[in-house]
XYZ file of C-alpha atoms in Angstrom:
507
model
C -67.241 -16.460 18.005
C -64.900 -16.245 15.088
C -61.771 -14.137 15.274
C -60.719 -11.408 12.896
C -58.894 -13.873 10.700
C -62.083 -15.890 10.252
C -63.963 -12.763 9.194
C -61.233 -11.962 6.673
C -61.425 -15.444 5.159
C -65.185 -15.318 4.919
C -65.053 -11.944 3.214
C -62.290 -12.660 0.740
C -63.385 -16.096 -0.369
C -66.559 -14.968 -2.228
C -64.636 -12.142 -3.908
C -61.970 -14.549 -5.056
C -64.672 -16.869 -6.363
C -66.295 -14.023 -8.283
C -62.959 -13.059 -9.813
C -62.347 -16.645 -10.913
C -65.834 -16.889 -12.422
C -65.379 -13.568 -14.198
C -62.022 -14.652 -15.621
C -63.498 -17.936 -16.769
C -66.256 -16.207 -18.718
C -63.836 -13.963 -20.579
C -63.005 -10.253 -20.717
C -66.549 -9.247 -21.615
C -68.222 -10.909 -18.652
C -70.075 -8.751 -16.088
C -68.024 -8.020 -12.965
C -67.683 -5.493 -10.191
C -67.164 -2.071 -11.764
C -67.844 -3.365 -15.265
C -71.040 -2.929 -17.276
C -71.824 -5.829 -19.604
C -73.502 -3.591 -22.212
C -70.406 -1.412 -22.448
C -68.044 -4.387 -22.328
C -69.755 -6.027 -25.296
C -69.866 -2.834 -27.332
C -67.344 -4.146 -29.844
C -69.528 -7.165 -30.629
C -72.494 -4.966 -31.528
C -70.641 -2.659 -33.888
C -71.519 -3.062 -37.541
C -68.297 -3.970 -39.335
C -68.022 -3.866 -43.114
C -67.278 -7.230 -44.673
C -65.275 -8.300 -47.704
C -62.214 -6.636 -49.166
C -63.339 -3.126 -48.215
C -63.886 -4.203 -44.621
C -60.424 -5.754 -44.400
C -58.839 -2.652 -45.940
C -60.753 -0.373 -43.568
C -59.588 -2.347 -40.525
C -55.965 -2.326 -41.698
C -55.987 1.421 -42.321
C -57.539 2.057 -38.911
C -54.403 0.667 -37.280
C -52.234 3.478 -38.692
C -51.871 6.242 -36.051
C -53.454 9.609 -36.713
C -50.145 11.489 -36.628
C -48.807 9.303 -39.447
C -51.790 10.192 -41.645
C -51.349 13.874 -40.801
C -47.641 13.769 -41.659
C -48.316 12.008 -44.960
C -51.058 14.452 -45.893
C -48.962 17.527 -45.023
C -46.053 16.103 -47.021
C -48.233 15.626 -50.100
C -49.509 19.205 -49.882
C -45.934 20.488 -49.491
C -44.941 18.686 -52.698
C -47.821 20.127 -54.744
C -45.893 23.287 -55.753
C -43.054 21.048 -56.913
C -45.255 18.867 -59.092
C -47.485 21.668 -60.399
C -45.988 24.957 -61.542
C -49.405 26.348 -62.421
C -50.364 29.325 -60.267
C -54.004 28.243 -60.577
C -53.346 24.797 -59.079
C -51.353 26.324 -56.244
C -54.120 28.804 -55.513
C -56.692 25.994 -55.438
C -54.442 24.145 -52.994
C -54.339 27.234 -50.754
C -58.113 27.653 -50.879
C -58.514 23.976 -50.021
C -56.343 24.367 -46.902
C -58.452 27.385 -45.879
C -61.592 25.278 -46.336
C -60.037 22.545 -44.191
C -59.412 25.036 -41.396
C -62.970 26.350 -41.606
C -64.358 22.801 -41.615
C -62.344 21.972 -38.491
C -63.657 25.126 -36.809
C -67.278 24.352 -37.685
C -66.790 20.770 -36.532
C -66.128 22.043 -33.002
C -69.553 23.656 -32.788
C -71.635 21.257 -34.868
C -69.748 17.956 -34.784
C -68.635 18.013 -31.142
C -70.975 20.426 -29.402
C -74.057 19.479 -31.423
C -75.032 23.165 -31.813
C -76.586 24.295 -35.094
C -74.648 27.488 -35.848
C -75.775 29.256 -39.048
C -73.754 32.375 -38.310
C -70.388 30.632 -38.532
C -69.140 32.460 -41.644
C -69.515 35.764 -39.788
C -66.624 34.740 -37.499
C -64.468 34.141 -40.553
C -65.407 37.613 -41.774
C -64.781 39.215 -38.386
C -61.262 37.827 -38.414
C -60.696 39.124 -41.937
C -61.994 42.632 -41.183
C -60.149 42.831 -37.867
C -56.882 42.017 -39.596
C -57.693 44.526 -42.341
C -58.389 47.333 -39.839
C -55.173 46.638 -37.905
C -52.918 46.112 -40.926
C -53.878 48.560 -43.664
C -54.152 52.218 -44.625
C -57.776 52.353 -43.486
C -56.761 53.930 -40.175
C -53.064 53.972 -40.979
C -52.449 51.184 -38.459
C -49.772 48.656 -39.352
C -49.242 46.347 -36.396
C -46.745 43.460 -36.642
C -48.207 40.207 -37.898
C -47.292 38.268 -34.748
C -49.212 40.841 -32.714
C -52.265 41.041 -34.957
C -52.917 37.286 -35.237
C -53.309 36.708 -31.449
C -55.517 39.803 -31.236
C -57.737 38.462 -34.017
C -57.958 35.050 -32.330
C -58.997 36.651 -29.029
C -61.522 38.961 -30.719
C -63.045 36.016 -32.576
C -63.277 33.993 -29.366
C -64.946 36.853 -27.482
C -67.505 37.439 -30.246
C -68.183 33.710 -30.423
C -68.722 33.632 -26.657
C -71.160 36.547 -26.896
C -73.080 34.958 -29.757
C -73.186 31.713 -27.787
C -74.886 33.331 -24.799
C -78.393 32.723 -26.207
C -77.487 29.053 -26.684
C -77.865 28.522 -22.960
C -81.645 28.546 -23.369
C -82.044 27.814 -27.075
C -81.603 24.573 -29.003
C -82.212 23.252 -32.482
C -84.139 25.487 -34.863
C -84.378 28.353 -32.388
C -80.600 28.527 -32.000
C -80.203 28.320 -35.782
C -82.524 31.316 -36.254
C -80.628 33.421 -33.699
C -77.228 32.646 -35.229
C -78.597 33.251 -38.717
C -79.800 36.643 -37.519
C -76.264 37.390 -36.287
C -74.915 36.425 -39.711
C -77.353 38.784 -41.404
C -76.388 41.583 -39.011
C -72.751 41.073 -39.963
C -73.544 41.246 -43.684
C -75.687 44.340 -43.217
C -73.002 46.103 -41.191
C -70.181 45.315 -43.620
C -72.259 46.373 -46.644
C -73.317 49.645 -44.992
C -70.238 50.315 -42.908
C -69.136 53.227 -45.080
C -71.274 55.618 -43.040
C -71.492 54.716 -39.372
C -72.172 57.941 -37.457
C -70.365 59.754 -40.222
C -67.351 57.426 -40.129
C -66.343 54.846 -42.728
C -65.345 51.613 -41.028
C -65.669 48.887 -43.658
C -65.971 51.083 -46.807
C -69.229 49.311 -47.593
C -69.382 47.227 -50.799
C -66.055 48.716 -51.925
C -64.243 46.852 -49.160
C -60.837 47.552 -47.646
C -57.862 47.564 -50.007
C -54.062 47.615 -49.698
C -53.914 45.270 -46.726
C -50.442 44.416 -45.436
C -48.735 41.162 -46.265
C -47.515 38.841 -43.542
C -44.158 39.699 -41.981
C -42.915 36.970 -39.671
C -39.516 37.232 -37.962
C -38.336 39.733 -40.558
C -39.497 37.567 -43.458
C -41.801 39.348 -45.914
C -44.209 36.804 -47.321
C -44.999 37.930 -50.860
C -48.377 37.381 -52.472
C -46.944 36.706 -55.919
C -43.718 35.831 -57.665
C -41.836 38.011 -60.129
C -43.906 36.396 -62.914
C -47.113 37.452 -61.161
C -48.017 33.892 -60.125
C -49.425 32.798 -56.794
C -46.970 33.197 -53.924
C -46.528 29.646 -52.693
C -45.258 30.871 -49.286
C -48.837 31.500 -48.181
C -49.693 27.888 -48.939
C -47.012 26.783 -46.485
C -48.174 29.321 -43.884
C -51.755 28.076 -44.167
C -50.569 24.464 -44.029
C -48.513 25.171 -40.905
C -51.547 26.766 -39.260
C -53.643 23.768 -40.272
C -51.207 21.297 -38.675
C -51.117 23.297 -35.438
C -54.912 23.549 -35.296
C -55.392 19.872 -36.140
C -52.974 18.672 -33.467
C -54.412 21.075 -30.874
C -57.983 20.024 -31.591
C -57.033 16.340 -31.529
C -55.557 16.733 -28.069
C -58.591 18.755 -27.029
C -60.922 16.060 -28.336
C -59.173 13.442 -26.211
C -59.389 15.613 -23.096
C -62.202 15.835 -20.554
C -63.587 18.837 -22.417
C -63.769 16.884 -25.663
C -65.563 13.990 -24.008
C -67.942 16.420 -22.348
C -68.704 18.055 -25.706
C -69.585 14.687 -27.201
C -71.840 13.937 -24.253
C -73.500 17.310 -24.768
C -74.031 16.490 -28.430
C -75.647 13.141 -27.748
C -77.962 14.150 -24.894
C -77.740 17.595 -23.219
C -80.230 16.636 -20.498
C -78.328 13.492 -19.537
C -75.050 15.435 -19.544
C -76.529 18.036 -17.214
C -77.873 15.355 -14.882
C -74.375 13.879 -14.710
C -73.113 17.182 -13.345
C -71.516 18.578 -16.497
C -71.509 22.392 -16.879
C -73.661 22.357 -20.018
C -73.917 26.138 -20.428
C -70.191 26.635 -20.078
C -69.503 23.829 -22.557
C -71.774 25.482 -25.139
C -70.019 28.825 -24.738
C -66.617 27.148 -25.024
C -67.649 25.422 -28.259
C -68.762 28.714 -29.793
C -65.617 30.507 -28.600
C -63.167 27.863 -29.837
C -64.844 27.524 -33.231
C -65.061 31.290 -33.705
C -61.414 31.754 -32.724
C -60.172 29.218 -35.285
C -62.403 30.700 -38.000
C -61.234 34.253 -37.243
C -57.567 33.203 -37.331
C -58.171 31.572 -40.704
C -59.557 34.884 -41.922
C -56.201 36.574 -41.325
C -54.351 34.195 -43.672
C -56.933 34.502 -46.455
C -57.037 38.302 -46.175
C -53.258 38.688 -46.109
C -53.017 36.757 -49.372
C -55.894 38.541 -51.122
C -54.716 41.987 -50.023
C -58.331 43.108 -49.777
C -61.608 42.166 -48.121
C -65.175 42.628 -49.379
C -68.600 41.772 -47.906
C -69.319 39.605 -50.950
C -66.639 37.148 -49.784
C -68.794 36.002 -46.850
C -72.238 35.436 -48.301
C -74.590 32.501 -47.746
C -73.190 30.093 -50.422
C -69.943 29.923 -48.435
C -71.861 28.755 -45.354
C -73.620 26.053 -47.384
C -70.298 24.911 -48.835
C -68.619 24.541 -45.431
C -71.612 22.703 -43.970
C -71.509 20.356 -46.950
C -67.863 19.575 -46.217
C -68.620 18.732 -42.596
C -71.682 16.608 -43.368
C -70.065 14.825 -46.297
C -66.924 13.922 -44.368
C -68.731 13.054 -41.150
C -69.586 15.516 -38.388
C -67.515 14.819 -35.303
C -64.599 13.265 -37.187
C -61.563 15.488 -37.697
C -60.172 13.366 -40.503
C -63.651 13.174 -42.020
C -64.254 16.918 -42.241
C -60.775 17.414 -43.728
C -61.521 14.763 -46.356
C -64.880 16.403 -47.036
C -63.199 19.778 -47.499
C -60.724 18.333 -50.006
C -63.428 16.535 -51.998
C -65.810 19.505 -52.150
C -63.112 22.085 -52.922
C -61.601 20.028 -55.747
C -65.030 19.058 -57.088
C -66.181 22.684 -57.287
C -63.075 23.609 -59.262
C -63.275 20.634 -61.617
C -66.898 21.454 -62.432
C -65.881 24.861 -63.768
C -64.587 23.293 -67.002
C -67.254 21.625 -69.193
C -64.876 18.899 -70.391
C -63.742 17.923 -66.912
C -67.282 18.227 -65.578
C -68.523 15.809 -68.236
C -65.949 13.227 -67.181
C -66.901 13.625 -63.522
C -70.587 13.214 -64.347
C -70.321 9.966 -66.313
C -67.715 8.434 -63.983
C -69.894 9.277 -60.966
C -72.917 7.646 -62.611
C -70.890 4.509 -63.378
C -69.449 4.269 -59.858
C -72.893 4.783 -58.319
C -74.341 1.931 -60.409
C -71.463 -0.357 -59.451
C -71.921 0.512 -55.777
C -75.663 -0.252 -55.941
C -75.746 -3.379 -58.106
C -72.180 -4.692 -57.591
C -71.132 -7.333 -60.138
C -74.589 -8.644 -61.045
C -76.820 -9.179 -64.033
C -78.786 -6.071 -63.021
C -75.691 -3.914 -63.568
C -75.218 -5.372 -67.050
C -78.915 -4.962 -67.816
C -79.006 -1.317 -66.719
C -75.804 -0.316 -68.522
C -76.670 -2.222 -71.691
C -80.258 -1.027 -71.641
C -79.207 2.608 -71.216
C -76.751 2.417 -74.125
C -79.294 0.753 -76.418
C -82.032 3.159 -75.317
C -79.798 6.139 -76.125
C -78.820 4.830 -79.552
C -82.448 4.135 -80.433
C -83.619 7.549 -79.177
C -80.853 9.296 -81.130
C -81.738 7.435 -84.352
C -85.465 8.070 -83.986
C -84.997 11.771 -83.230
C -82.607 12.198 -86.158
C -84.964 10.358 -88.469
C -87.886 12.609 -87.565
C -85.928 15.866 -87.862
C -82.145 16.052 -88.222
C -82.137 19.420 -86.446
C -82.842 17.548 -83.206
C -79.430 15.864 -83.355
C -77.340 18.446 -85.204
C -76.279 20.389 -82.129
C -72.823 20.244 -80.549
C -71.878 19.767 -76.920
C -69.664 22.081 -74.879
C -65.909 21.351 -74.935
C -66.059 18.383 -77.277
C -63.013 16.173 -76.803
C -63.212 12.403 -77.214
C -65.880 11.959 -74.537
C -67.811 14.928 -75.935
C -67.827 13.418 -79.427
C -69.193 10.183 -78.018
C -71.849 12.073 -76.074
C -72.976 14.043 -79.139
C -73.491 10.754 -81.035
C -75.461 9.193 -78.180
C -77.376 12.008 -76.478
C -79.988 14.040 -78.328
C -78.477 17.523 -78.671
C -80.746 19.835 -80.729
C -79.275 22.683 -82.760
C -81.421 25.078 -80.715
C -83.525 24.381 -77.657
C -87.064 25.652 -77.370
C -87.635 27.754 -74.284
C -89.758 25.109 -72.553
C -87.347 22.189 -73.044
C -84.822 22.930 -70.238
C -87.504 23.462 -67.608
C -89.611 20.459 -68.618
C -86.641 18.088 -68.889
C -85.185 19.223 -65.558
C -88.500 18.892 -63.722
C -89.110 15.543 -65.407
C -85.731 14.275 -64.213
C -86.513 15.278 -60.639
C -89.932 13.602 -60.885
C -88.445 10.365 -62.221
C -85.829 10.358 -59.458
C -88.604 10.659 -56.870
C -90.616 7.886 -58.506
C -87.562 5.613 -58.285
C -87.698 5.884 -54.510
C -91.312 4.640 -54.484
C -91.030 1.560 -56.706
C -89.080 -1.659 -56.151
C -87.838 -4.768 -57.899
C -87.772 -5.122 -61.661
C -89.915 -2.010 -62.110
C -87.231 0.166 -60.502
C -84.528 -1.461 -62.645
C -86.541 -0.861 -65.826
C -87.375 2.718 -64.899
C -83.722 3.453 -64.155
C -82.826 3.180 -67.855
C -84.867 6.173 -69.138
C -83.971 8.099 -65.976
C -80.260 7.770 -66.672
C -80.699 8.803 -70.284
C -82.801 11.804 -69.294
C -80.063 12.747 -66.802
C -77.506 12.676 -69.637
C -79.830 14.801 -71.803
C -80.271 17.403 -69.056
C -76.539 17.432 -68.371
C -75.470 17.971 -71.979
C -78.207 20.430 -72.947
C -78.913 22.386 -69.766
C -76.329 22.096 -67.020
C -72.986 22.114 -68.858
C -73.790 25.515 -70.329
C -74.203 27.029 -66.841
C -71.203 25.867 -64.787
C -71.674 28.256 -61.850
C -75.162 27.063 -60.956
C -74.354 23.491 -61.996
C -71.545 23.274 -59.439
C -73.886 23.805 -56.527
C -76.648 21.631 -57.976
C -74.180 18.748 -58.269
C -72.927 19.476 -54.761
C -76.487 19.280 -53.439
C -77.142 16.034 -55.316
C -73.968 14.471 -53.894
C -74.974 15.551 -50.412
C -78.494 14.117 -50.725
C -77.134 10.829 -52.070
C -74.635 10.619 -49.210
C -77.291 11.328 -46.583
C -79.415 8.514 -47.986
C -76.633 5.956 -48.418
C -74.481 6.845 -45.382
C -76.110 9.386 -43.045
C -73.067 9.564 -40.764
C -70.791 10.727 -43.611
C -67.691 9.143 -45.091
C -65.698 8.745 -41.867
C -68.341 9.476 -39.260
C -69.568 6.842 -36.829
C -73.154 5.741 -36.317
C -74.596 7.189 -33.141
C -77.418 4.689 -32.728
C -76.724 0.996 -32.217
C -79.036 -1.517 -33.862
C -79.091 -4.756 -31.883
């Protein structure tokens, strides 16, 4: 019989041979404790080619904290470069949107839970701060005491709202959370008579809310000239940095990995022994806590809070930011918040909105056709088609081309000479032209080849006609129509968002 040493040699020799074979085949070869499918994951990833691909790979090397530092530095310098109170206020609102997008990303992007009651947590934080720091009940707690209380209250309410999520998913969970949102709106609008007591003052809201006082420093809402108090921008930015860093560390933790597993496949996560119900409740609680804390900063600056501040358009706007930037990506949702917030403000002015419209059309055509003869054909054909249509319409009746566009300027003068702008529109023209544009856009998705290229020319001209005659005159509704169009285009071209990653591998 062989001795112990012989047994050792016989056992170790095959293992050594396997190790040598594995090393010879490279780092992606199958081996003990290594799955070949996972090891070759990098080879199956779709990587963008060309100059954009090279740039994307180079930028990916820069650490996240460097990007965060650069971004925070740029925001800090905004008040130095822009003395306008309006620009500073837009910067503050953008930081608030970034915080709300990060909070929603916890629930939707990481947890994979469709929460349509998210804005209610933002409102709960605002009203809680107002009740604890105003003349409503003559309570004026210190700021550093109120903010933790608001964060805890928001987390508790989020945990309670998340309780039904243990047995509900998808549309059913969305309906329950939407019901909670509606309950919040109903209570705040009718809270001026709750068992004979006024809690929220109903539609009139709560006024004269205290400013922030931190370590003896009174943070003023406005300067001596009545402009926006830039101190609140720095407070909001500081809160944003803290939240971003905290969530980044949380995302890299076991909890973050468990949330992503829950998002991808709840059943598989549960079979692997993960506490699925607890993870869902934690996602709701964390997201609600961040949203409620954000409500304190916004309310302290405004000095008042009203139910109208938390209506459904705000929910749509925040969801757009998350989807546009890429659900699940912290940097993506922040980028989406910046783009949407700035875009909504730019579209308020007809002149700026016109520039955004035509530049967006040009960039979209370049992205689709690249540098090709089709791009030249579409652009040239659209210009010639517009000139011919303008001449024909003016020749038939000069009243069809004697109108003027909103906020002329150099681009407006060019548009008035190219687009048909009647002196007065008949009542049926806006509706027919708008519906016709939608119909043509749908037809474009059904045809291919040269027919699509040819049909694109009148579609683009009709889009310019609708823009100059219908949409520019109604900036409030136009802002959200454009936002919806951008979102639809993004979902078609890049469903995962700007910085989101594809969840399904195509081999």
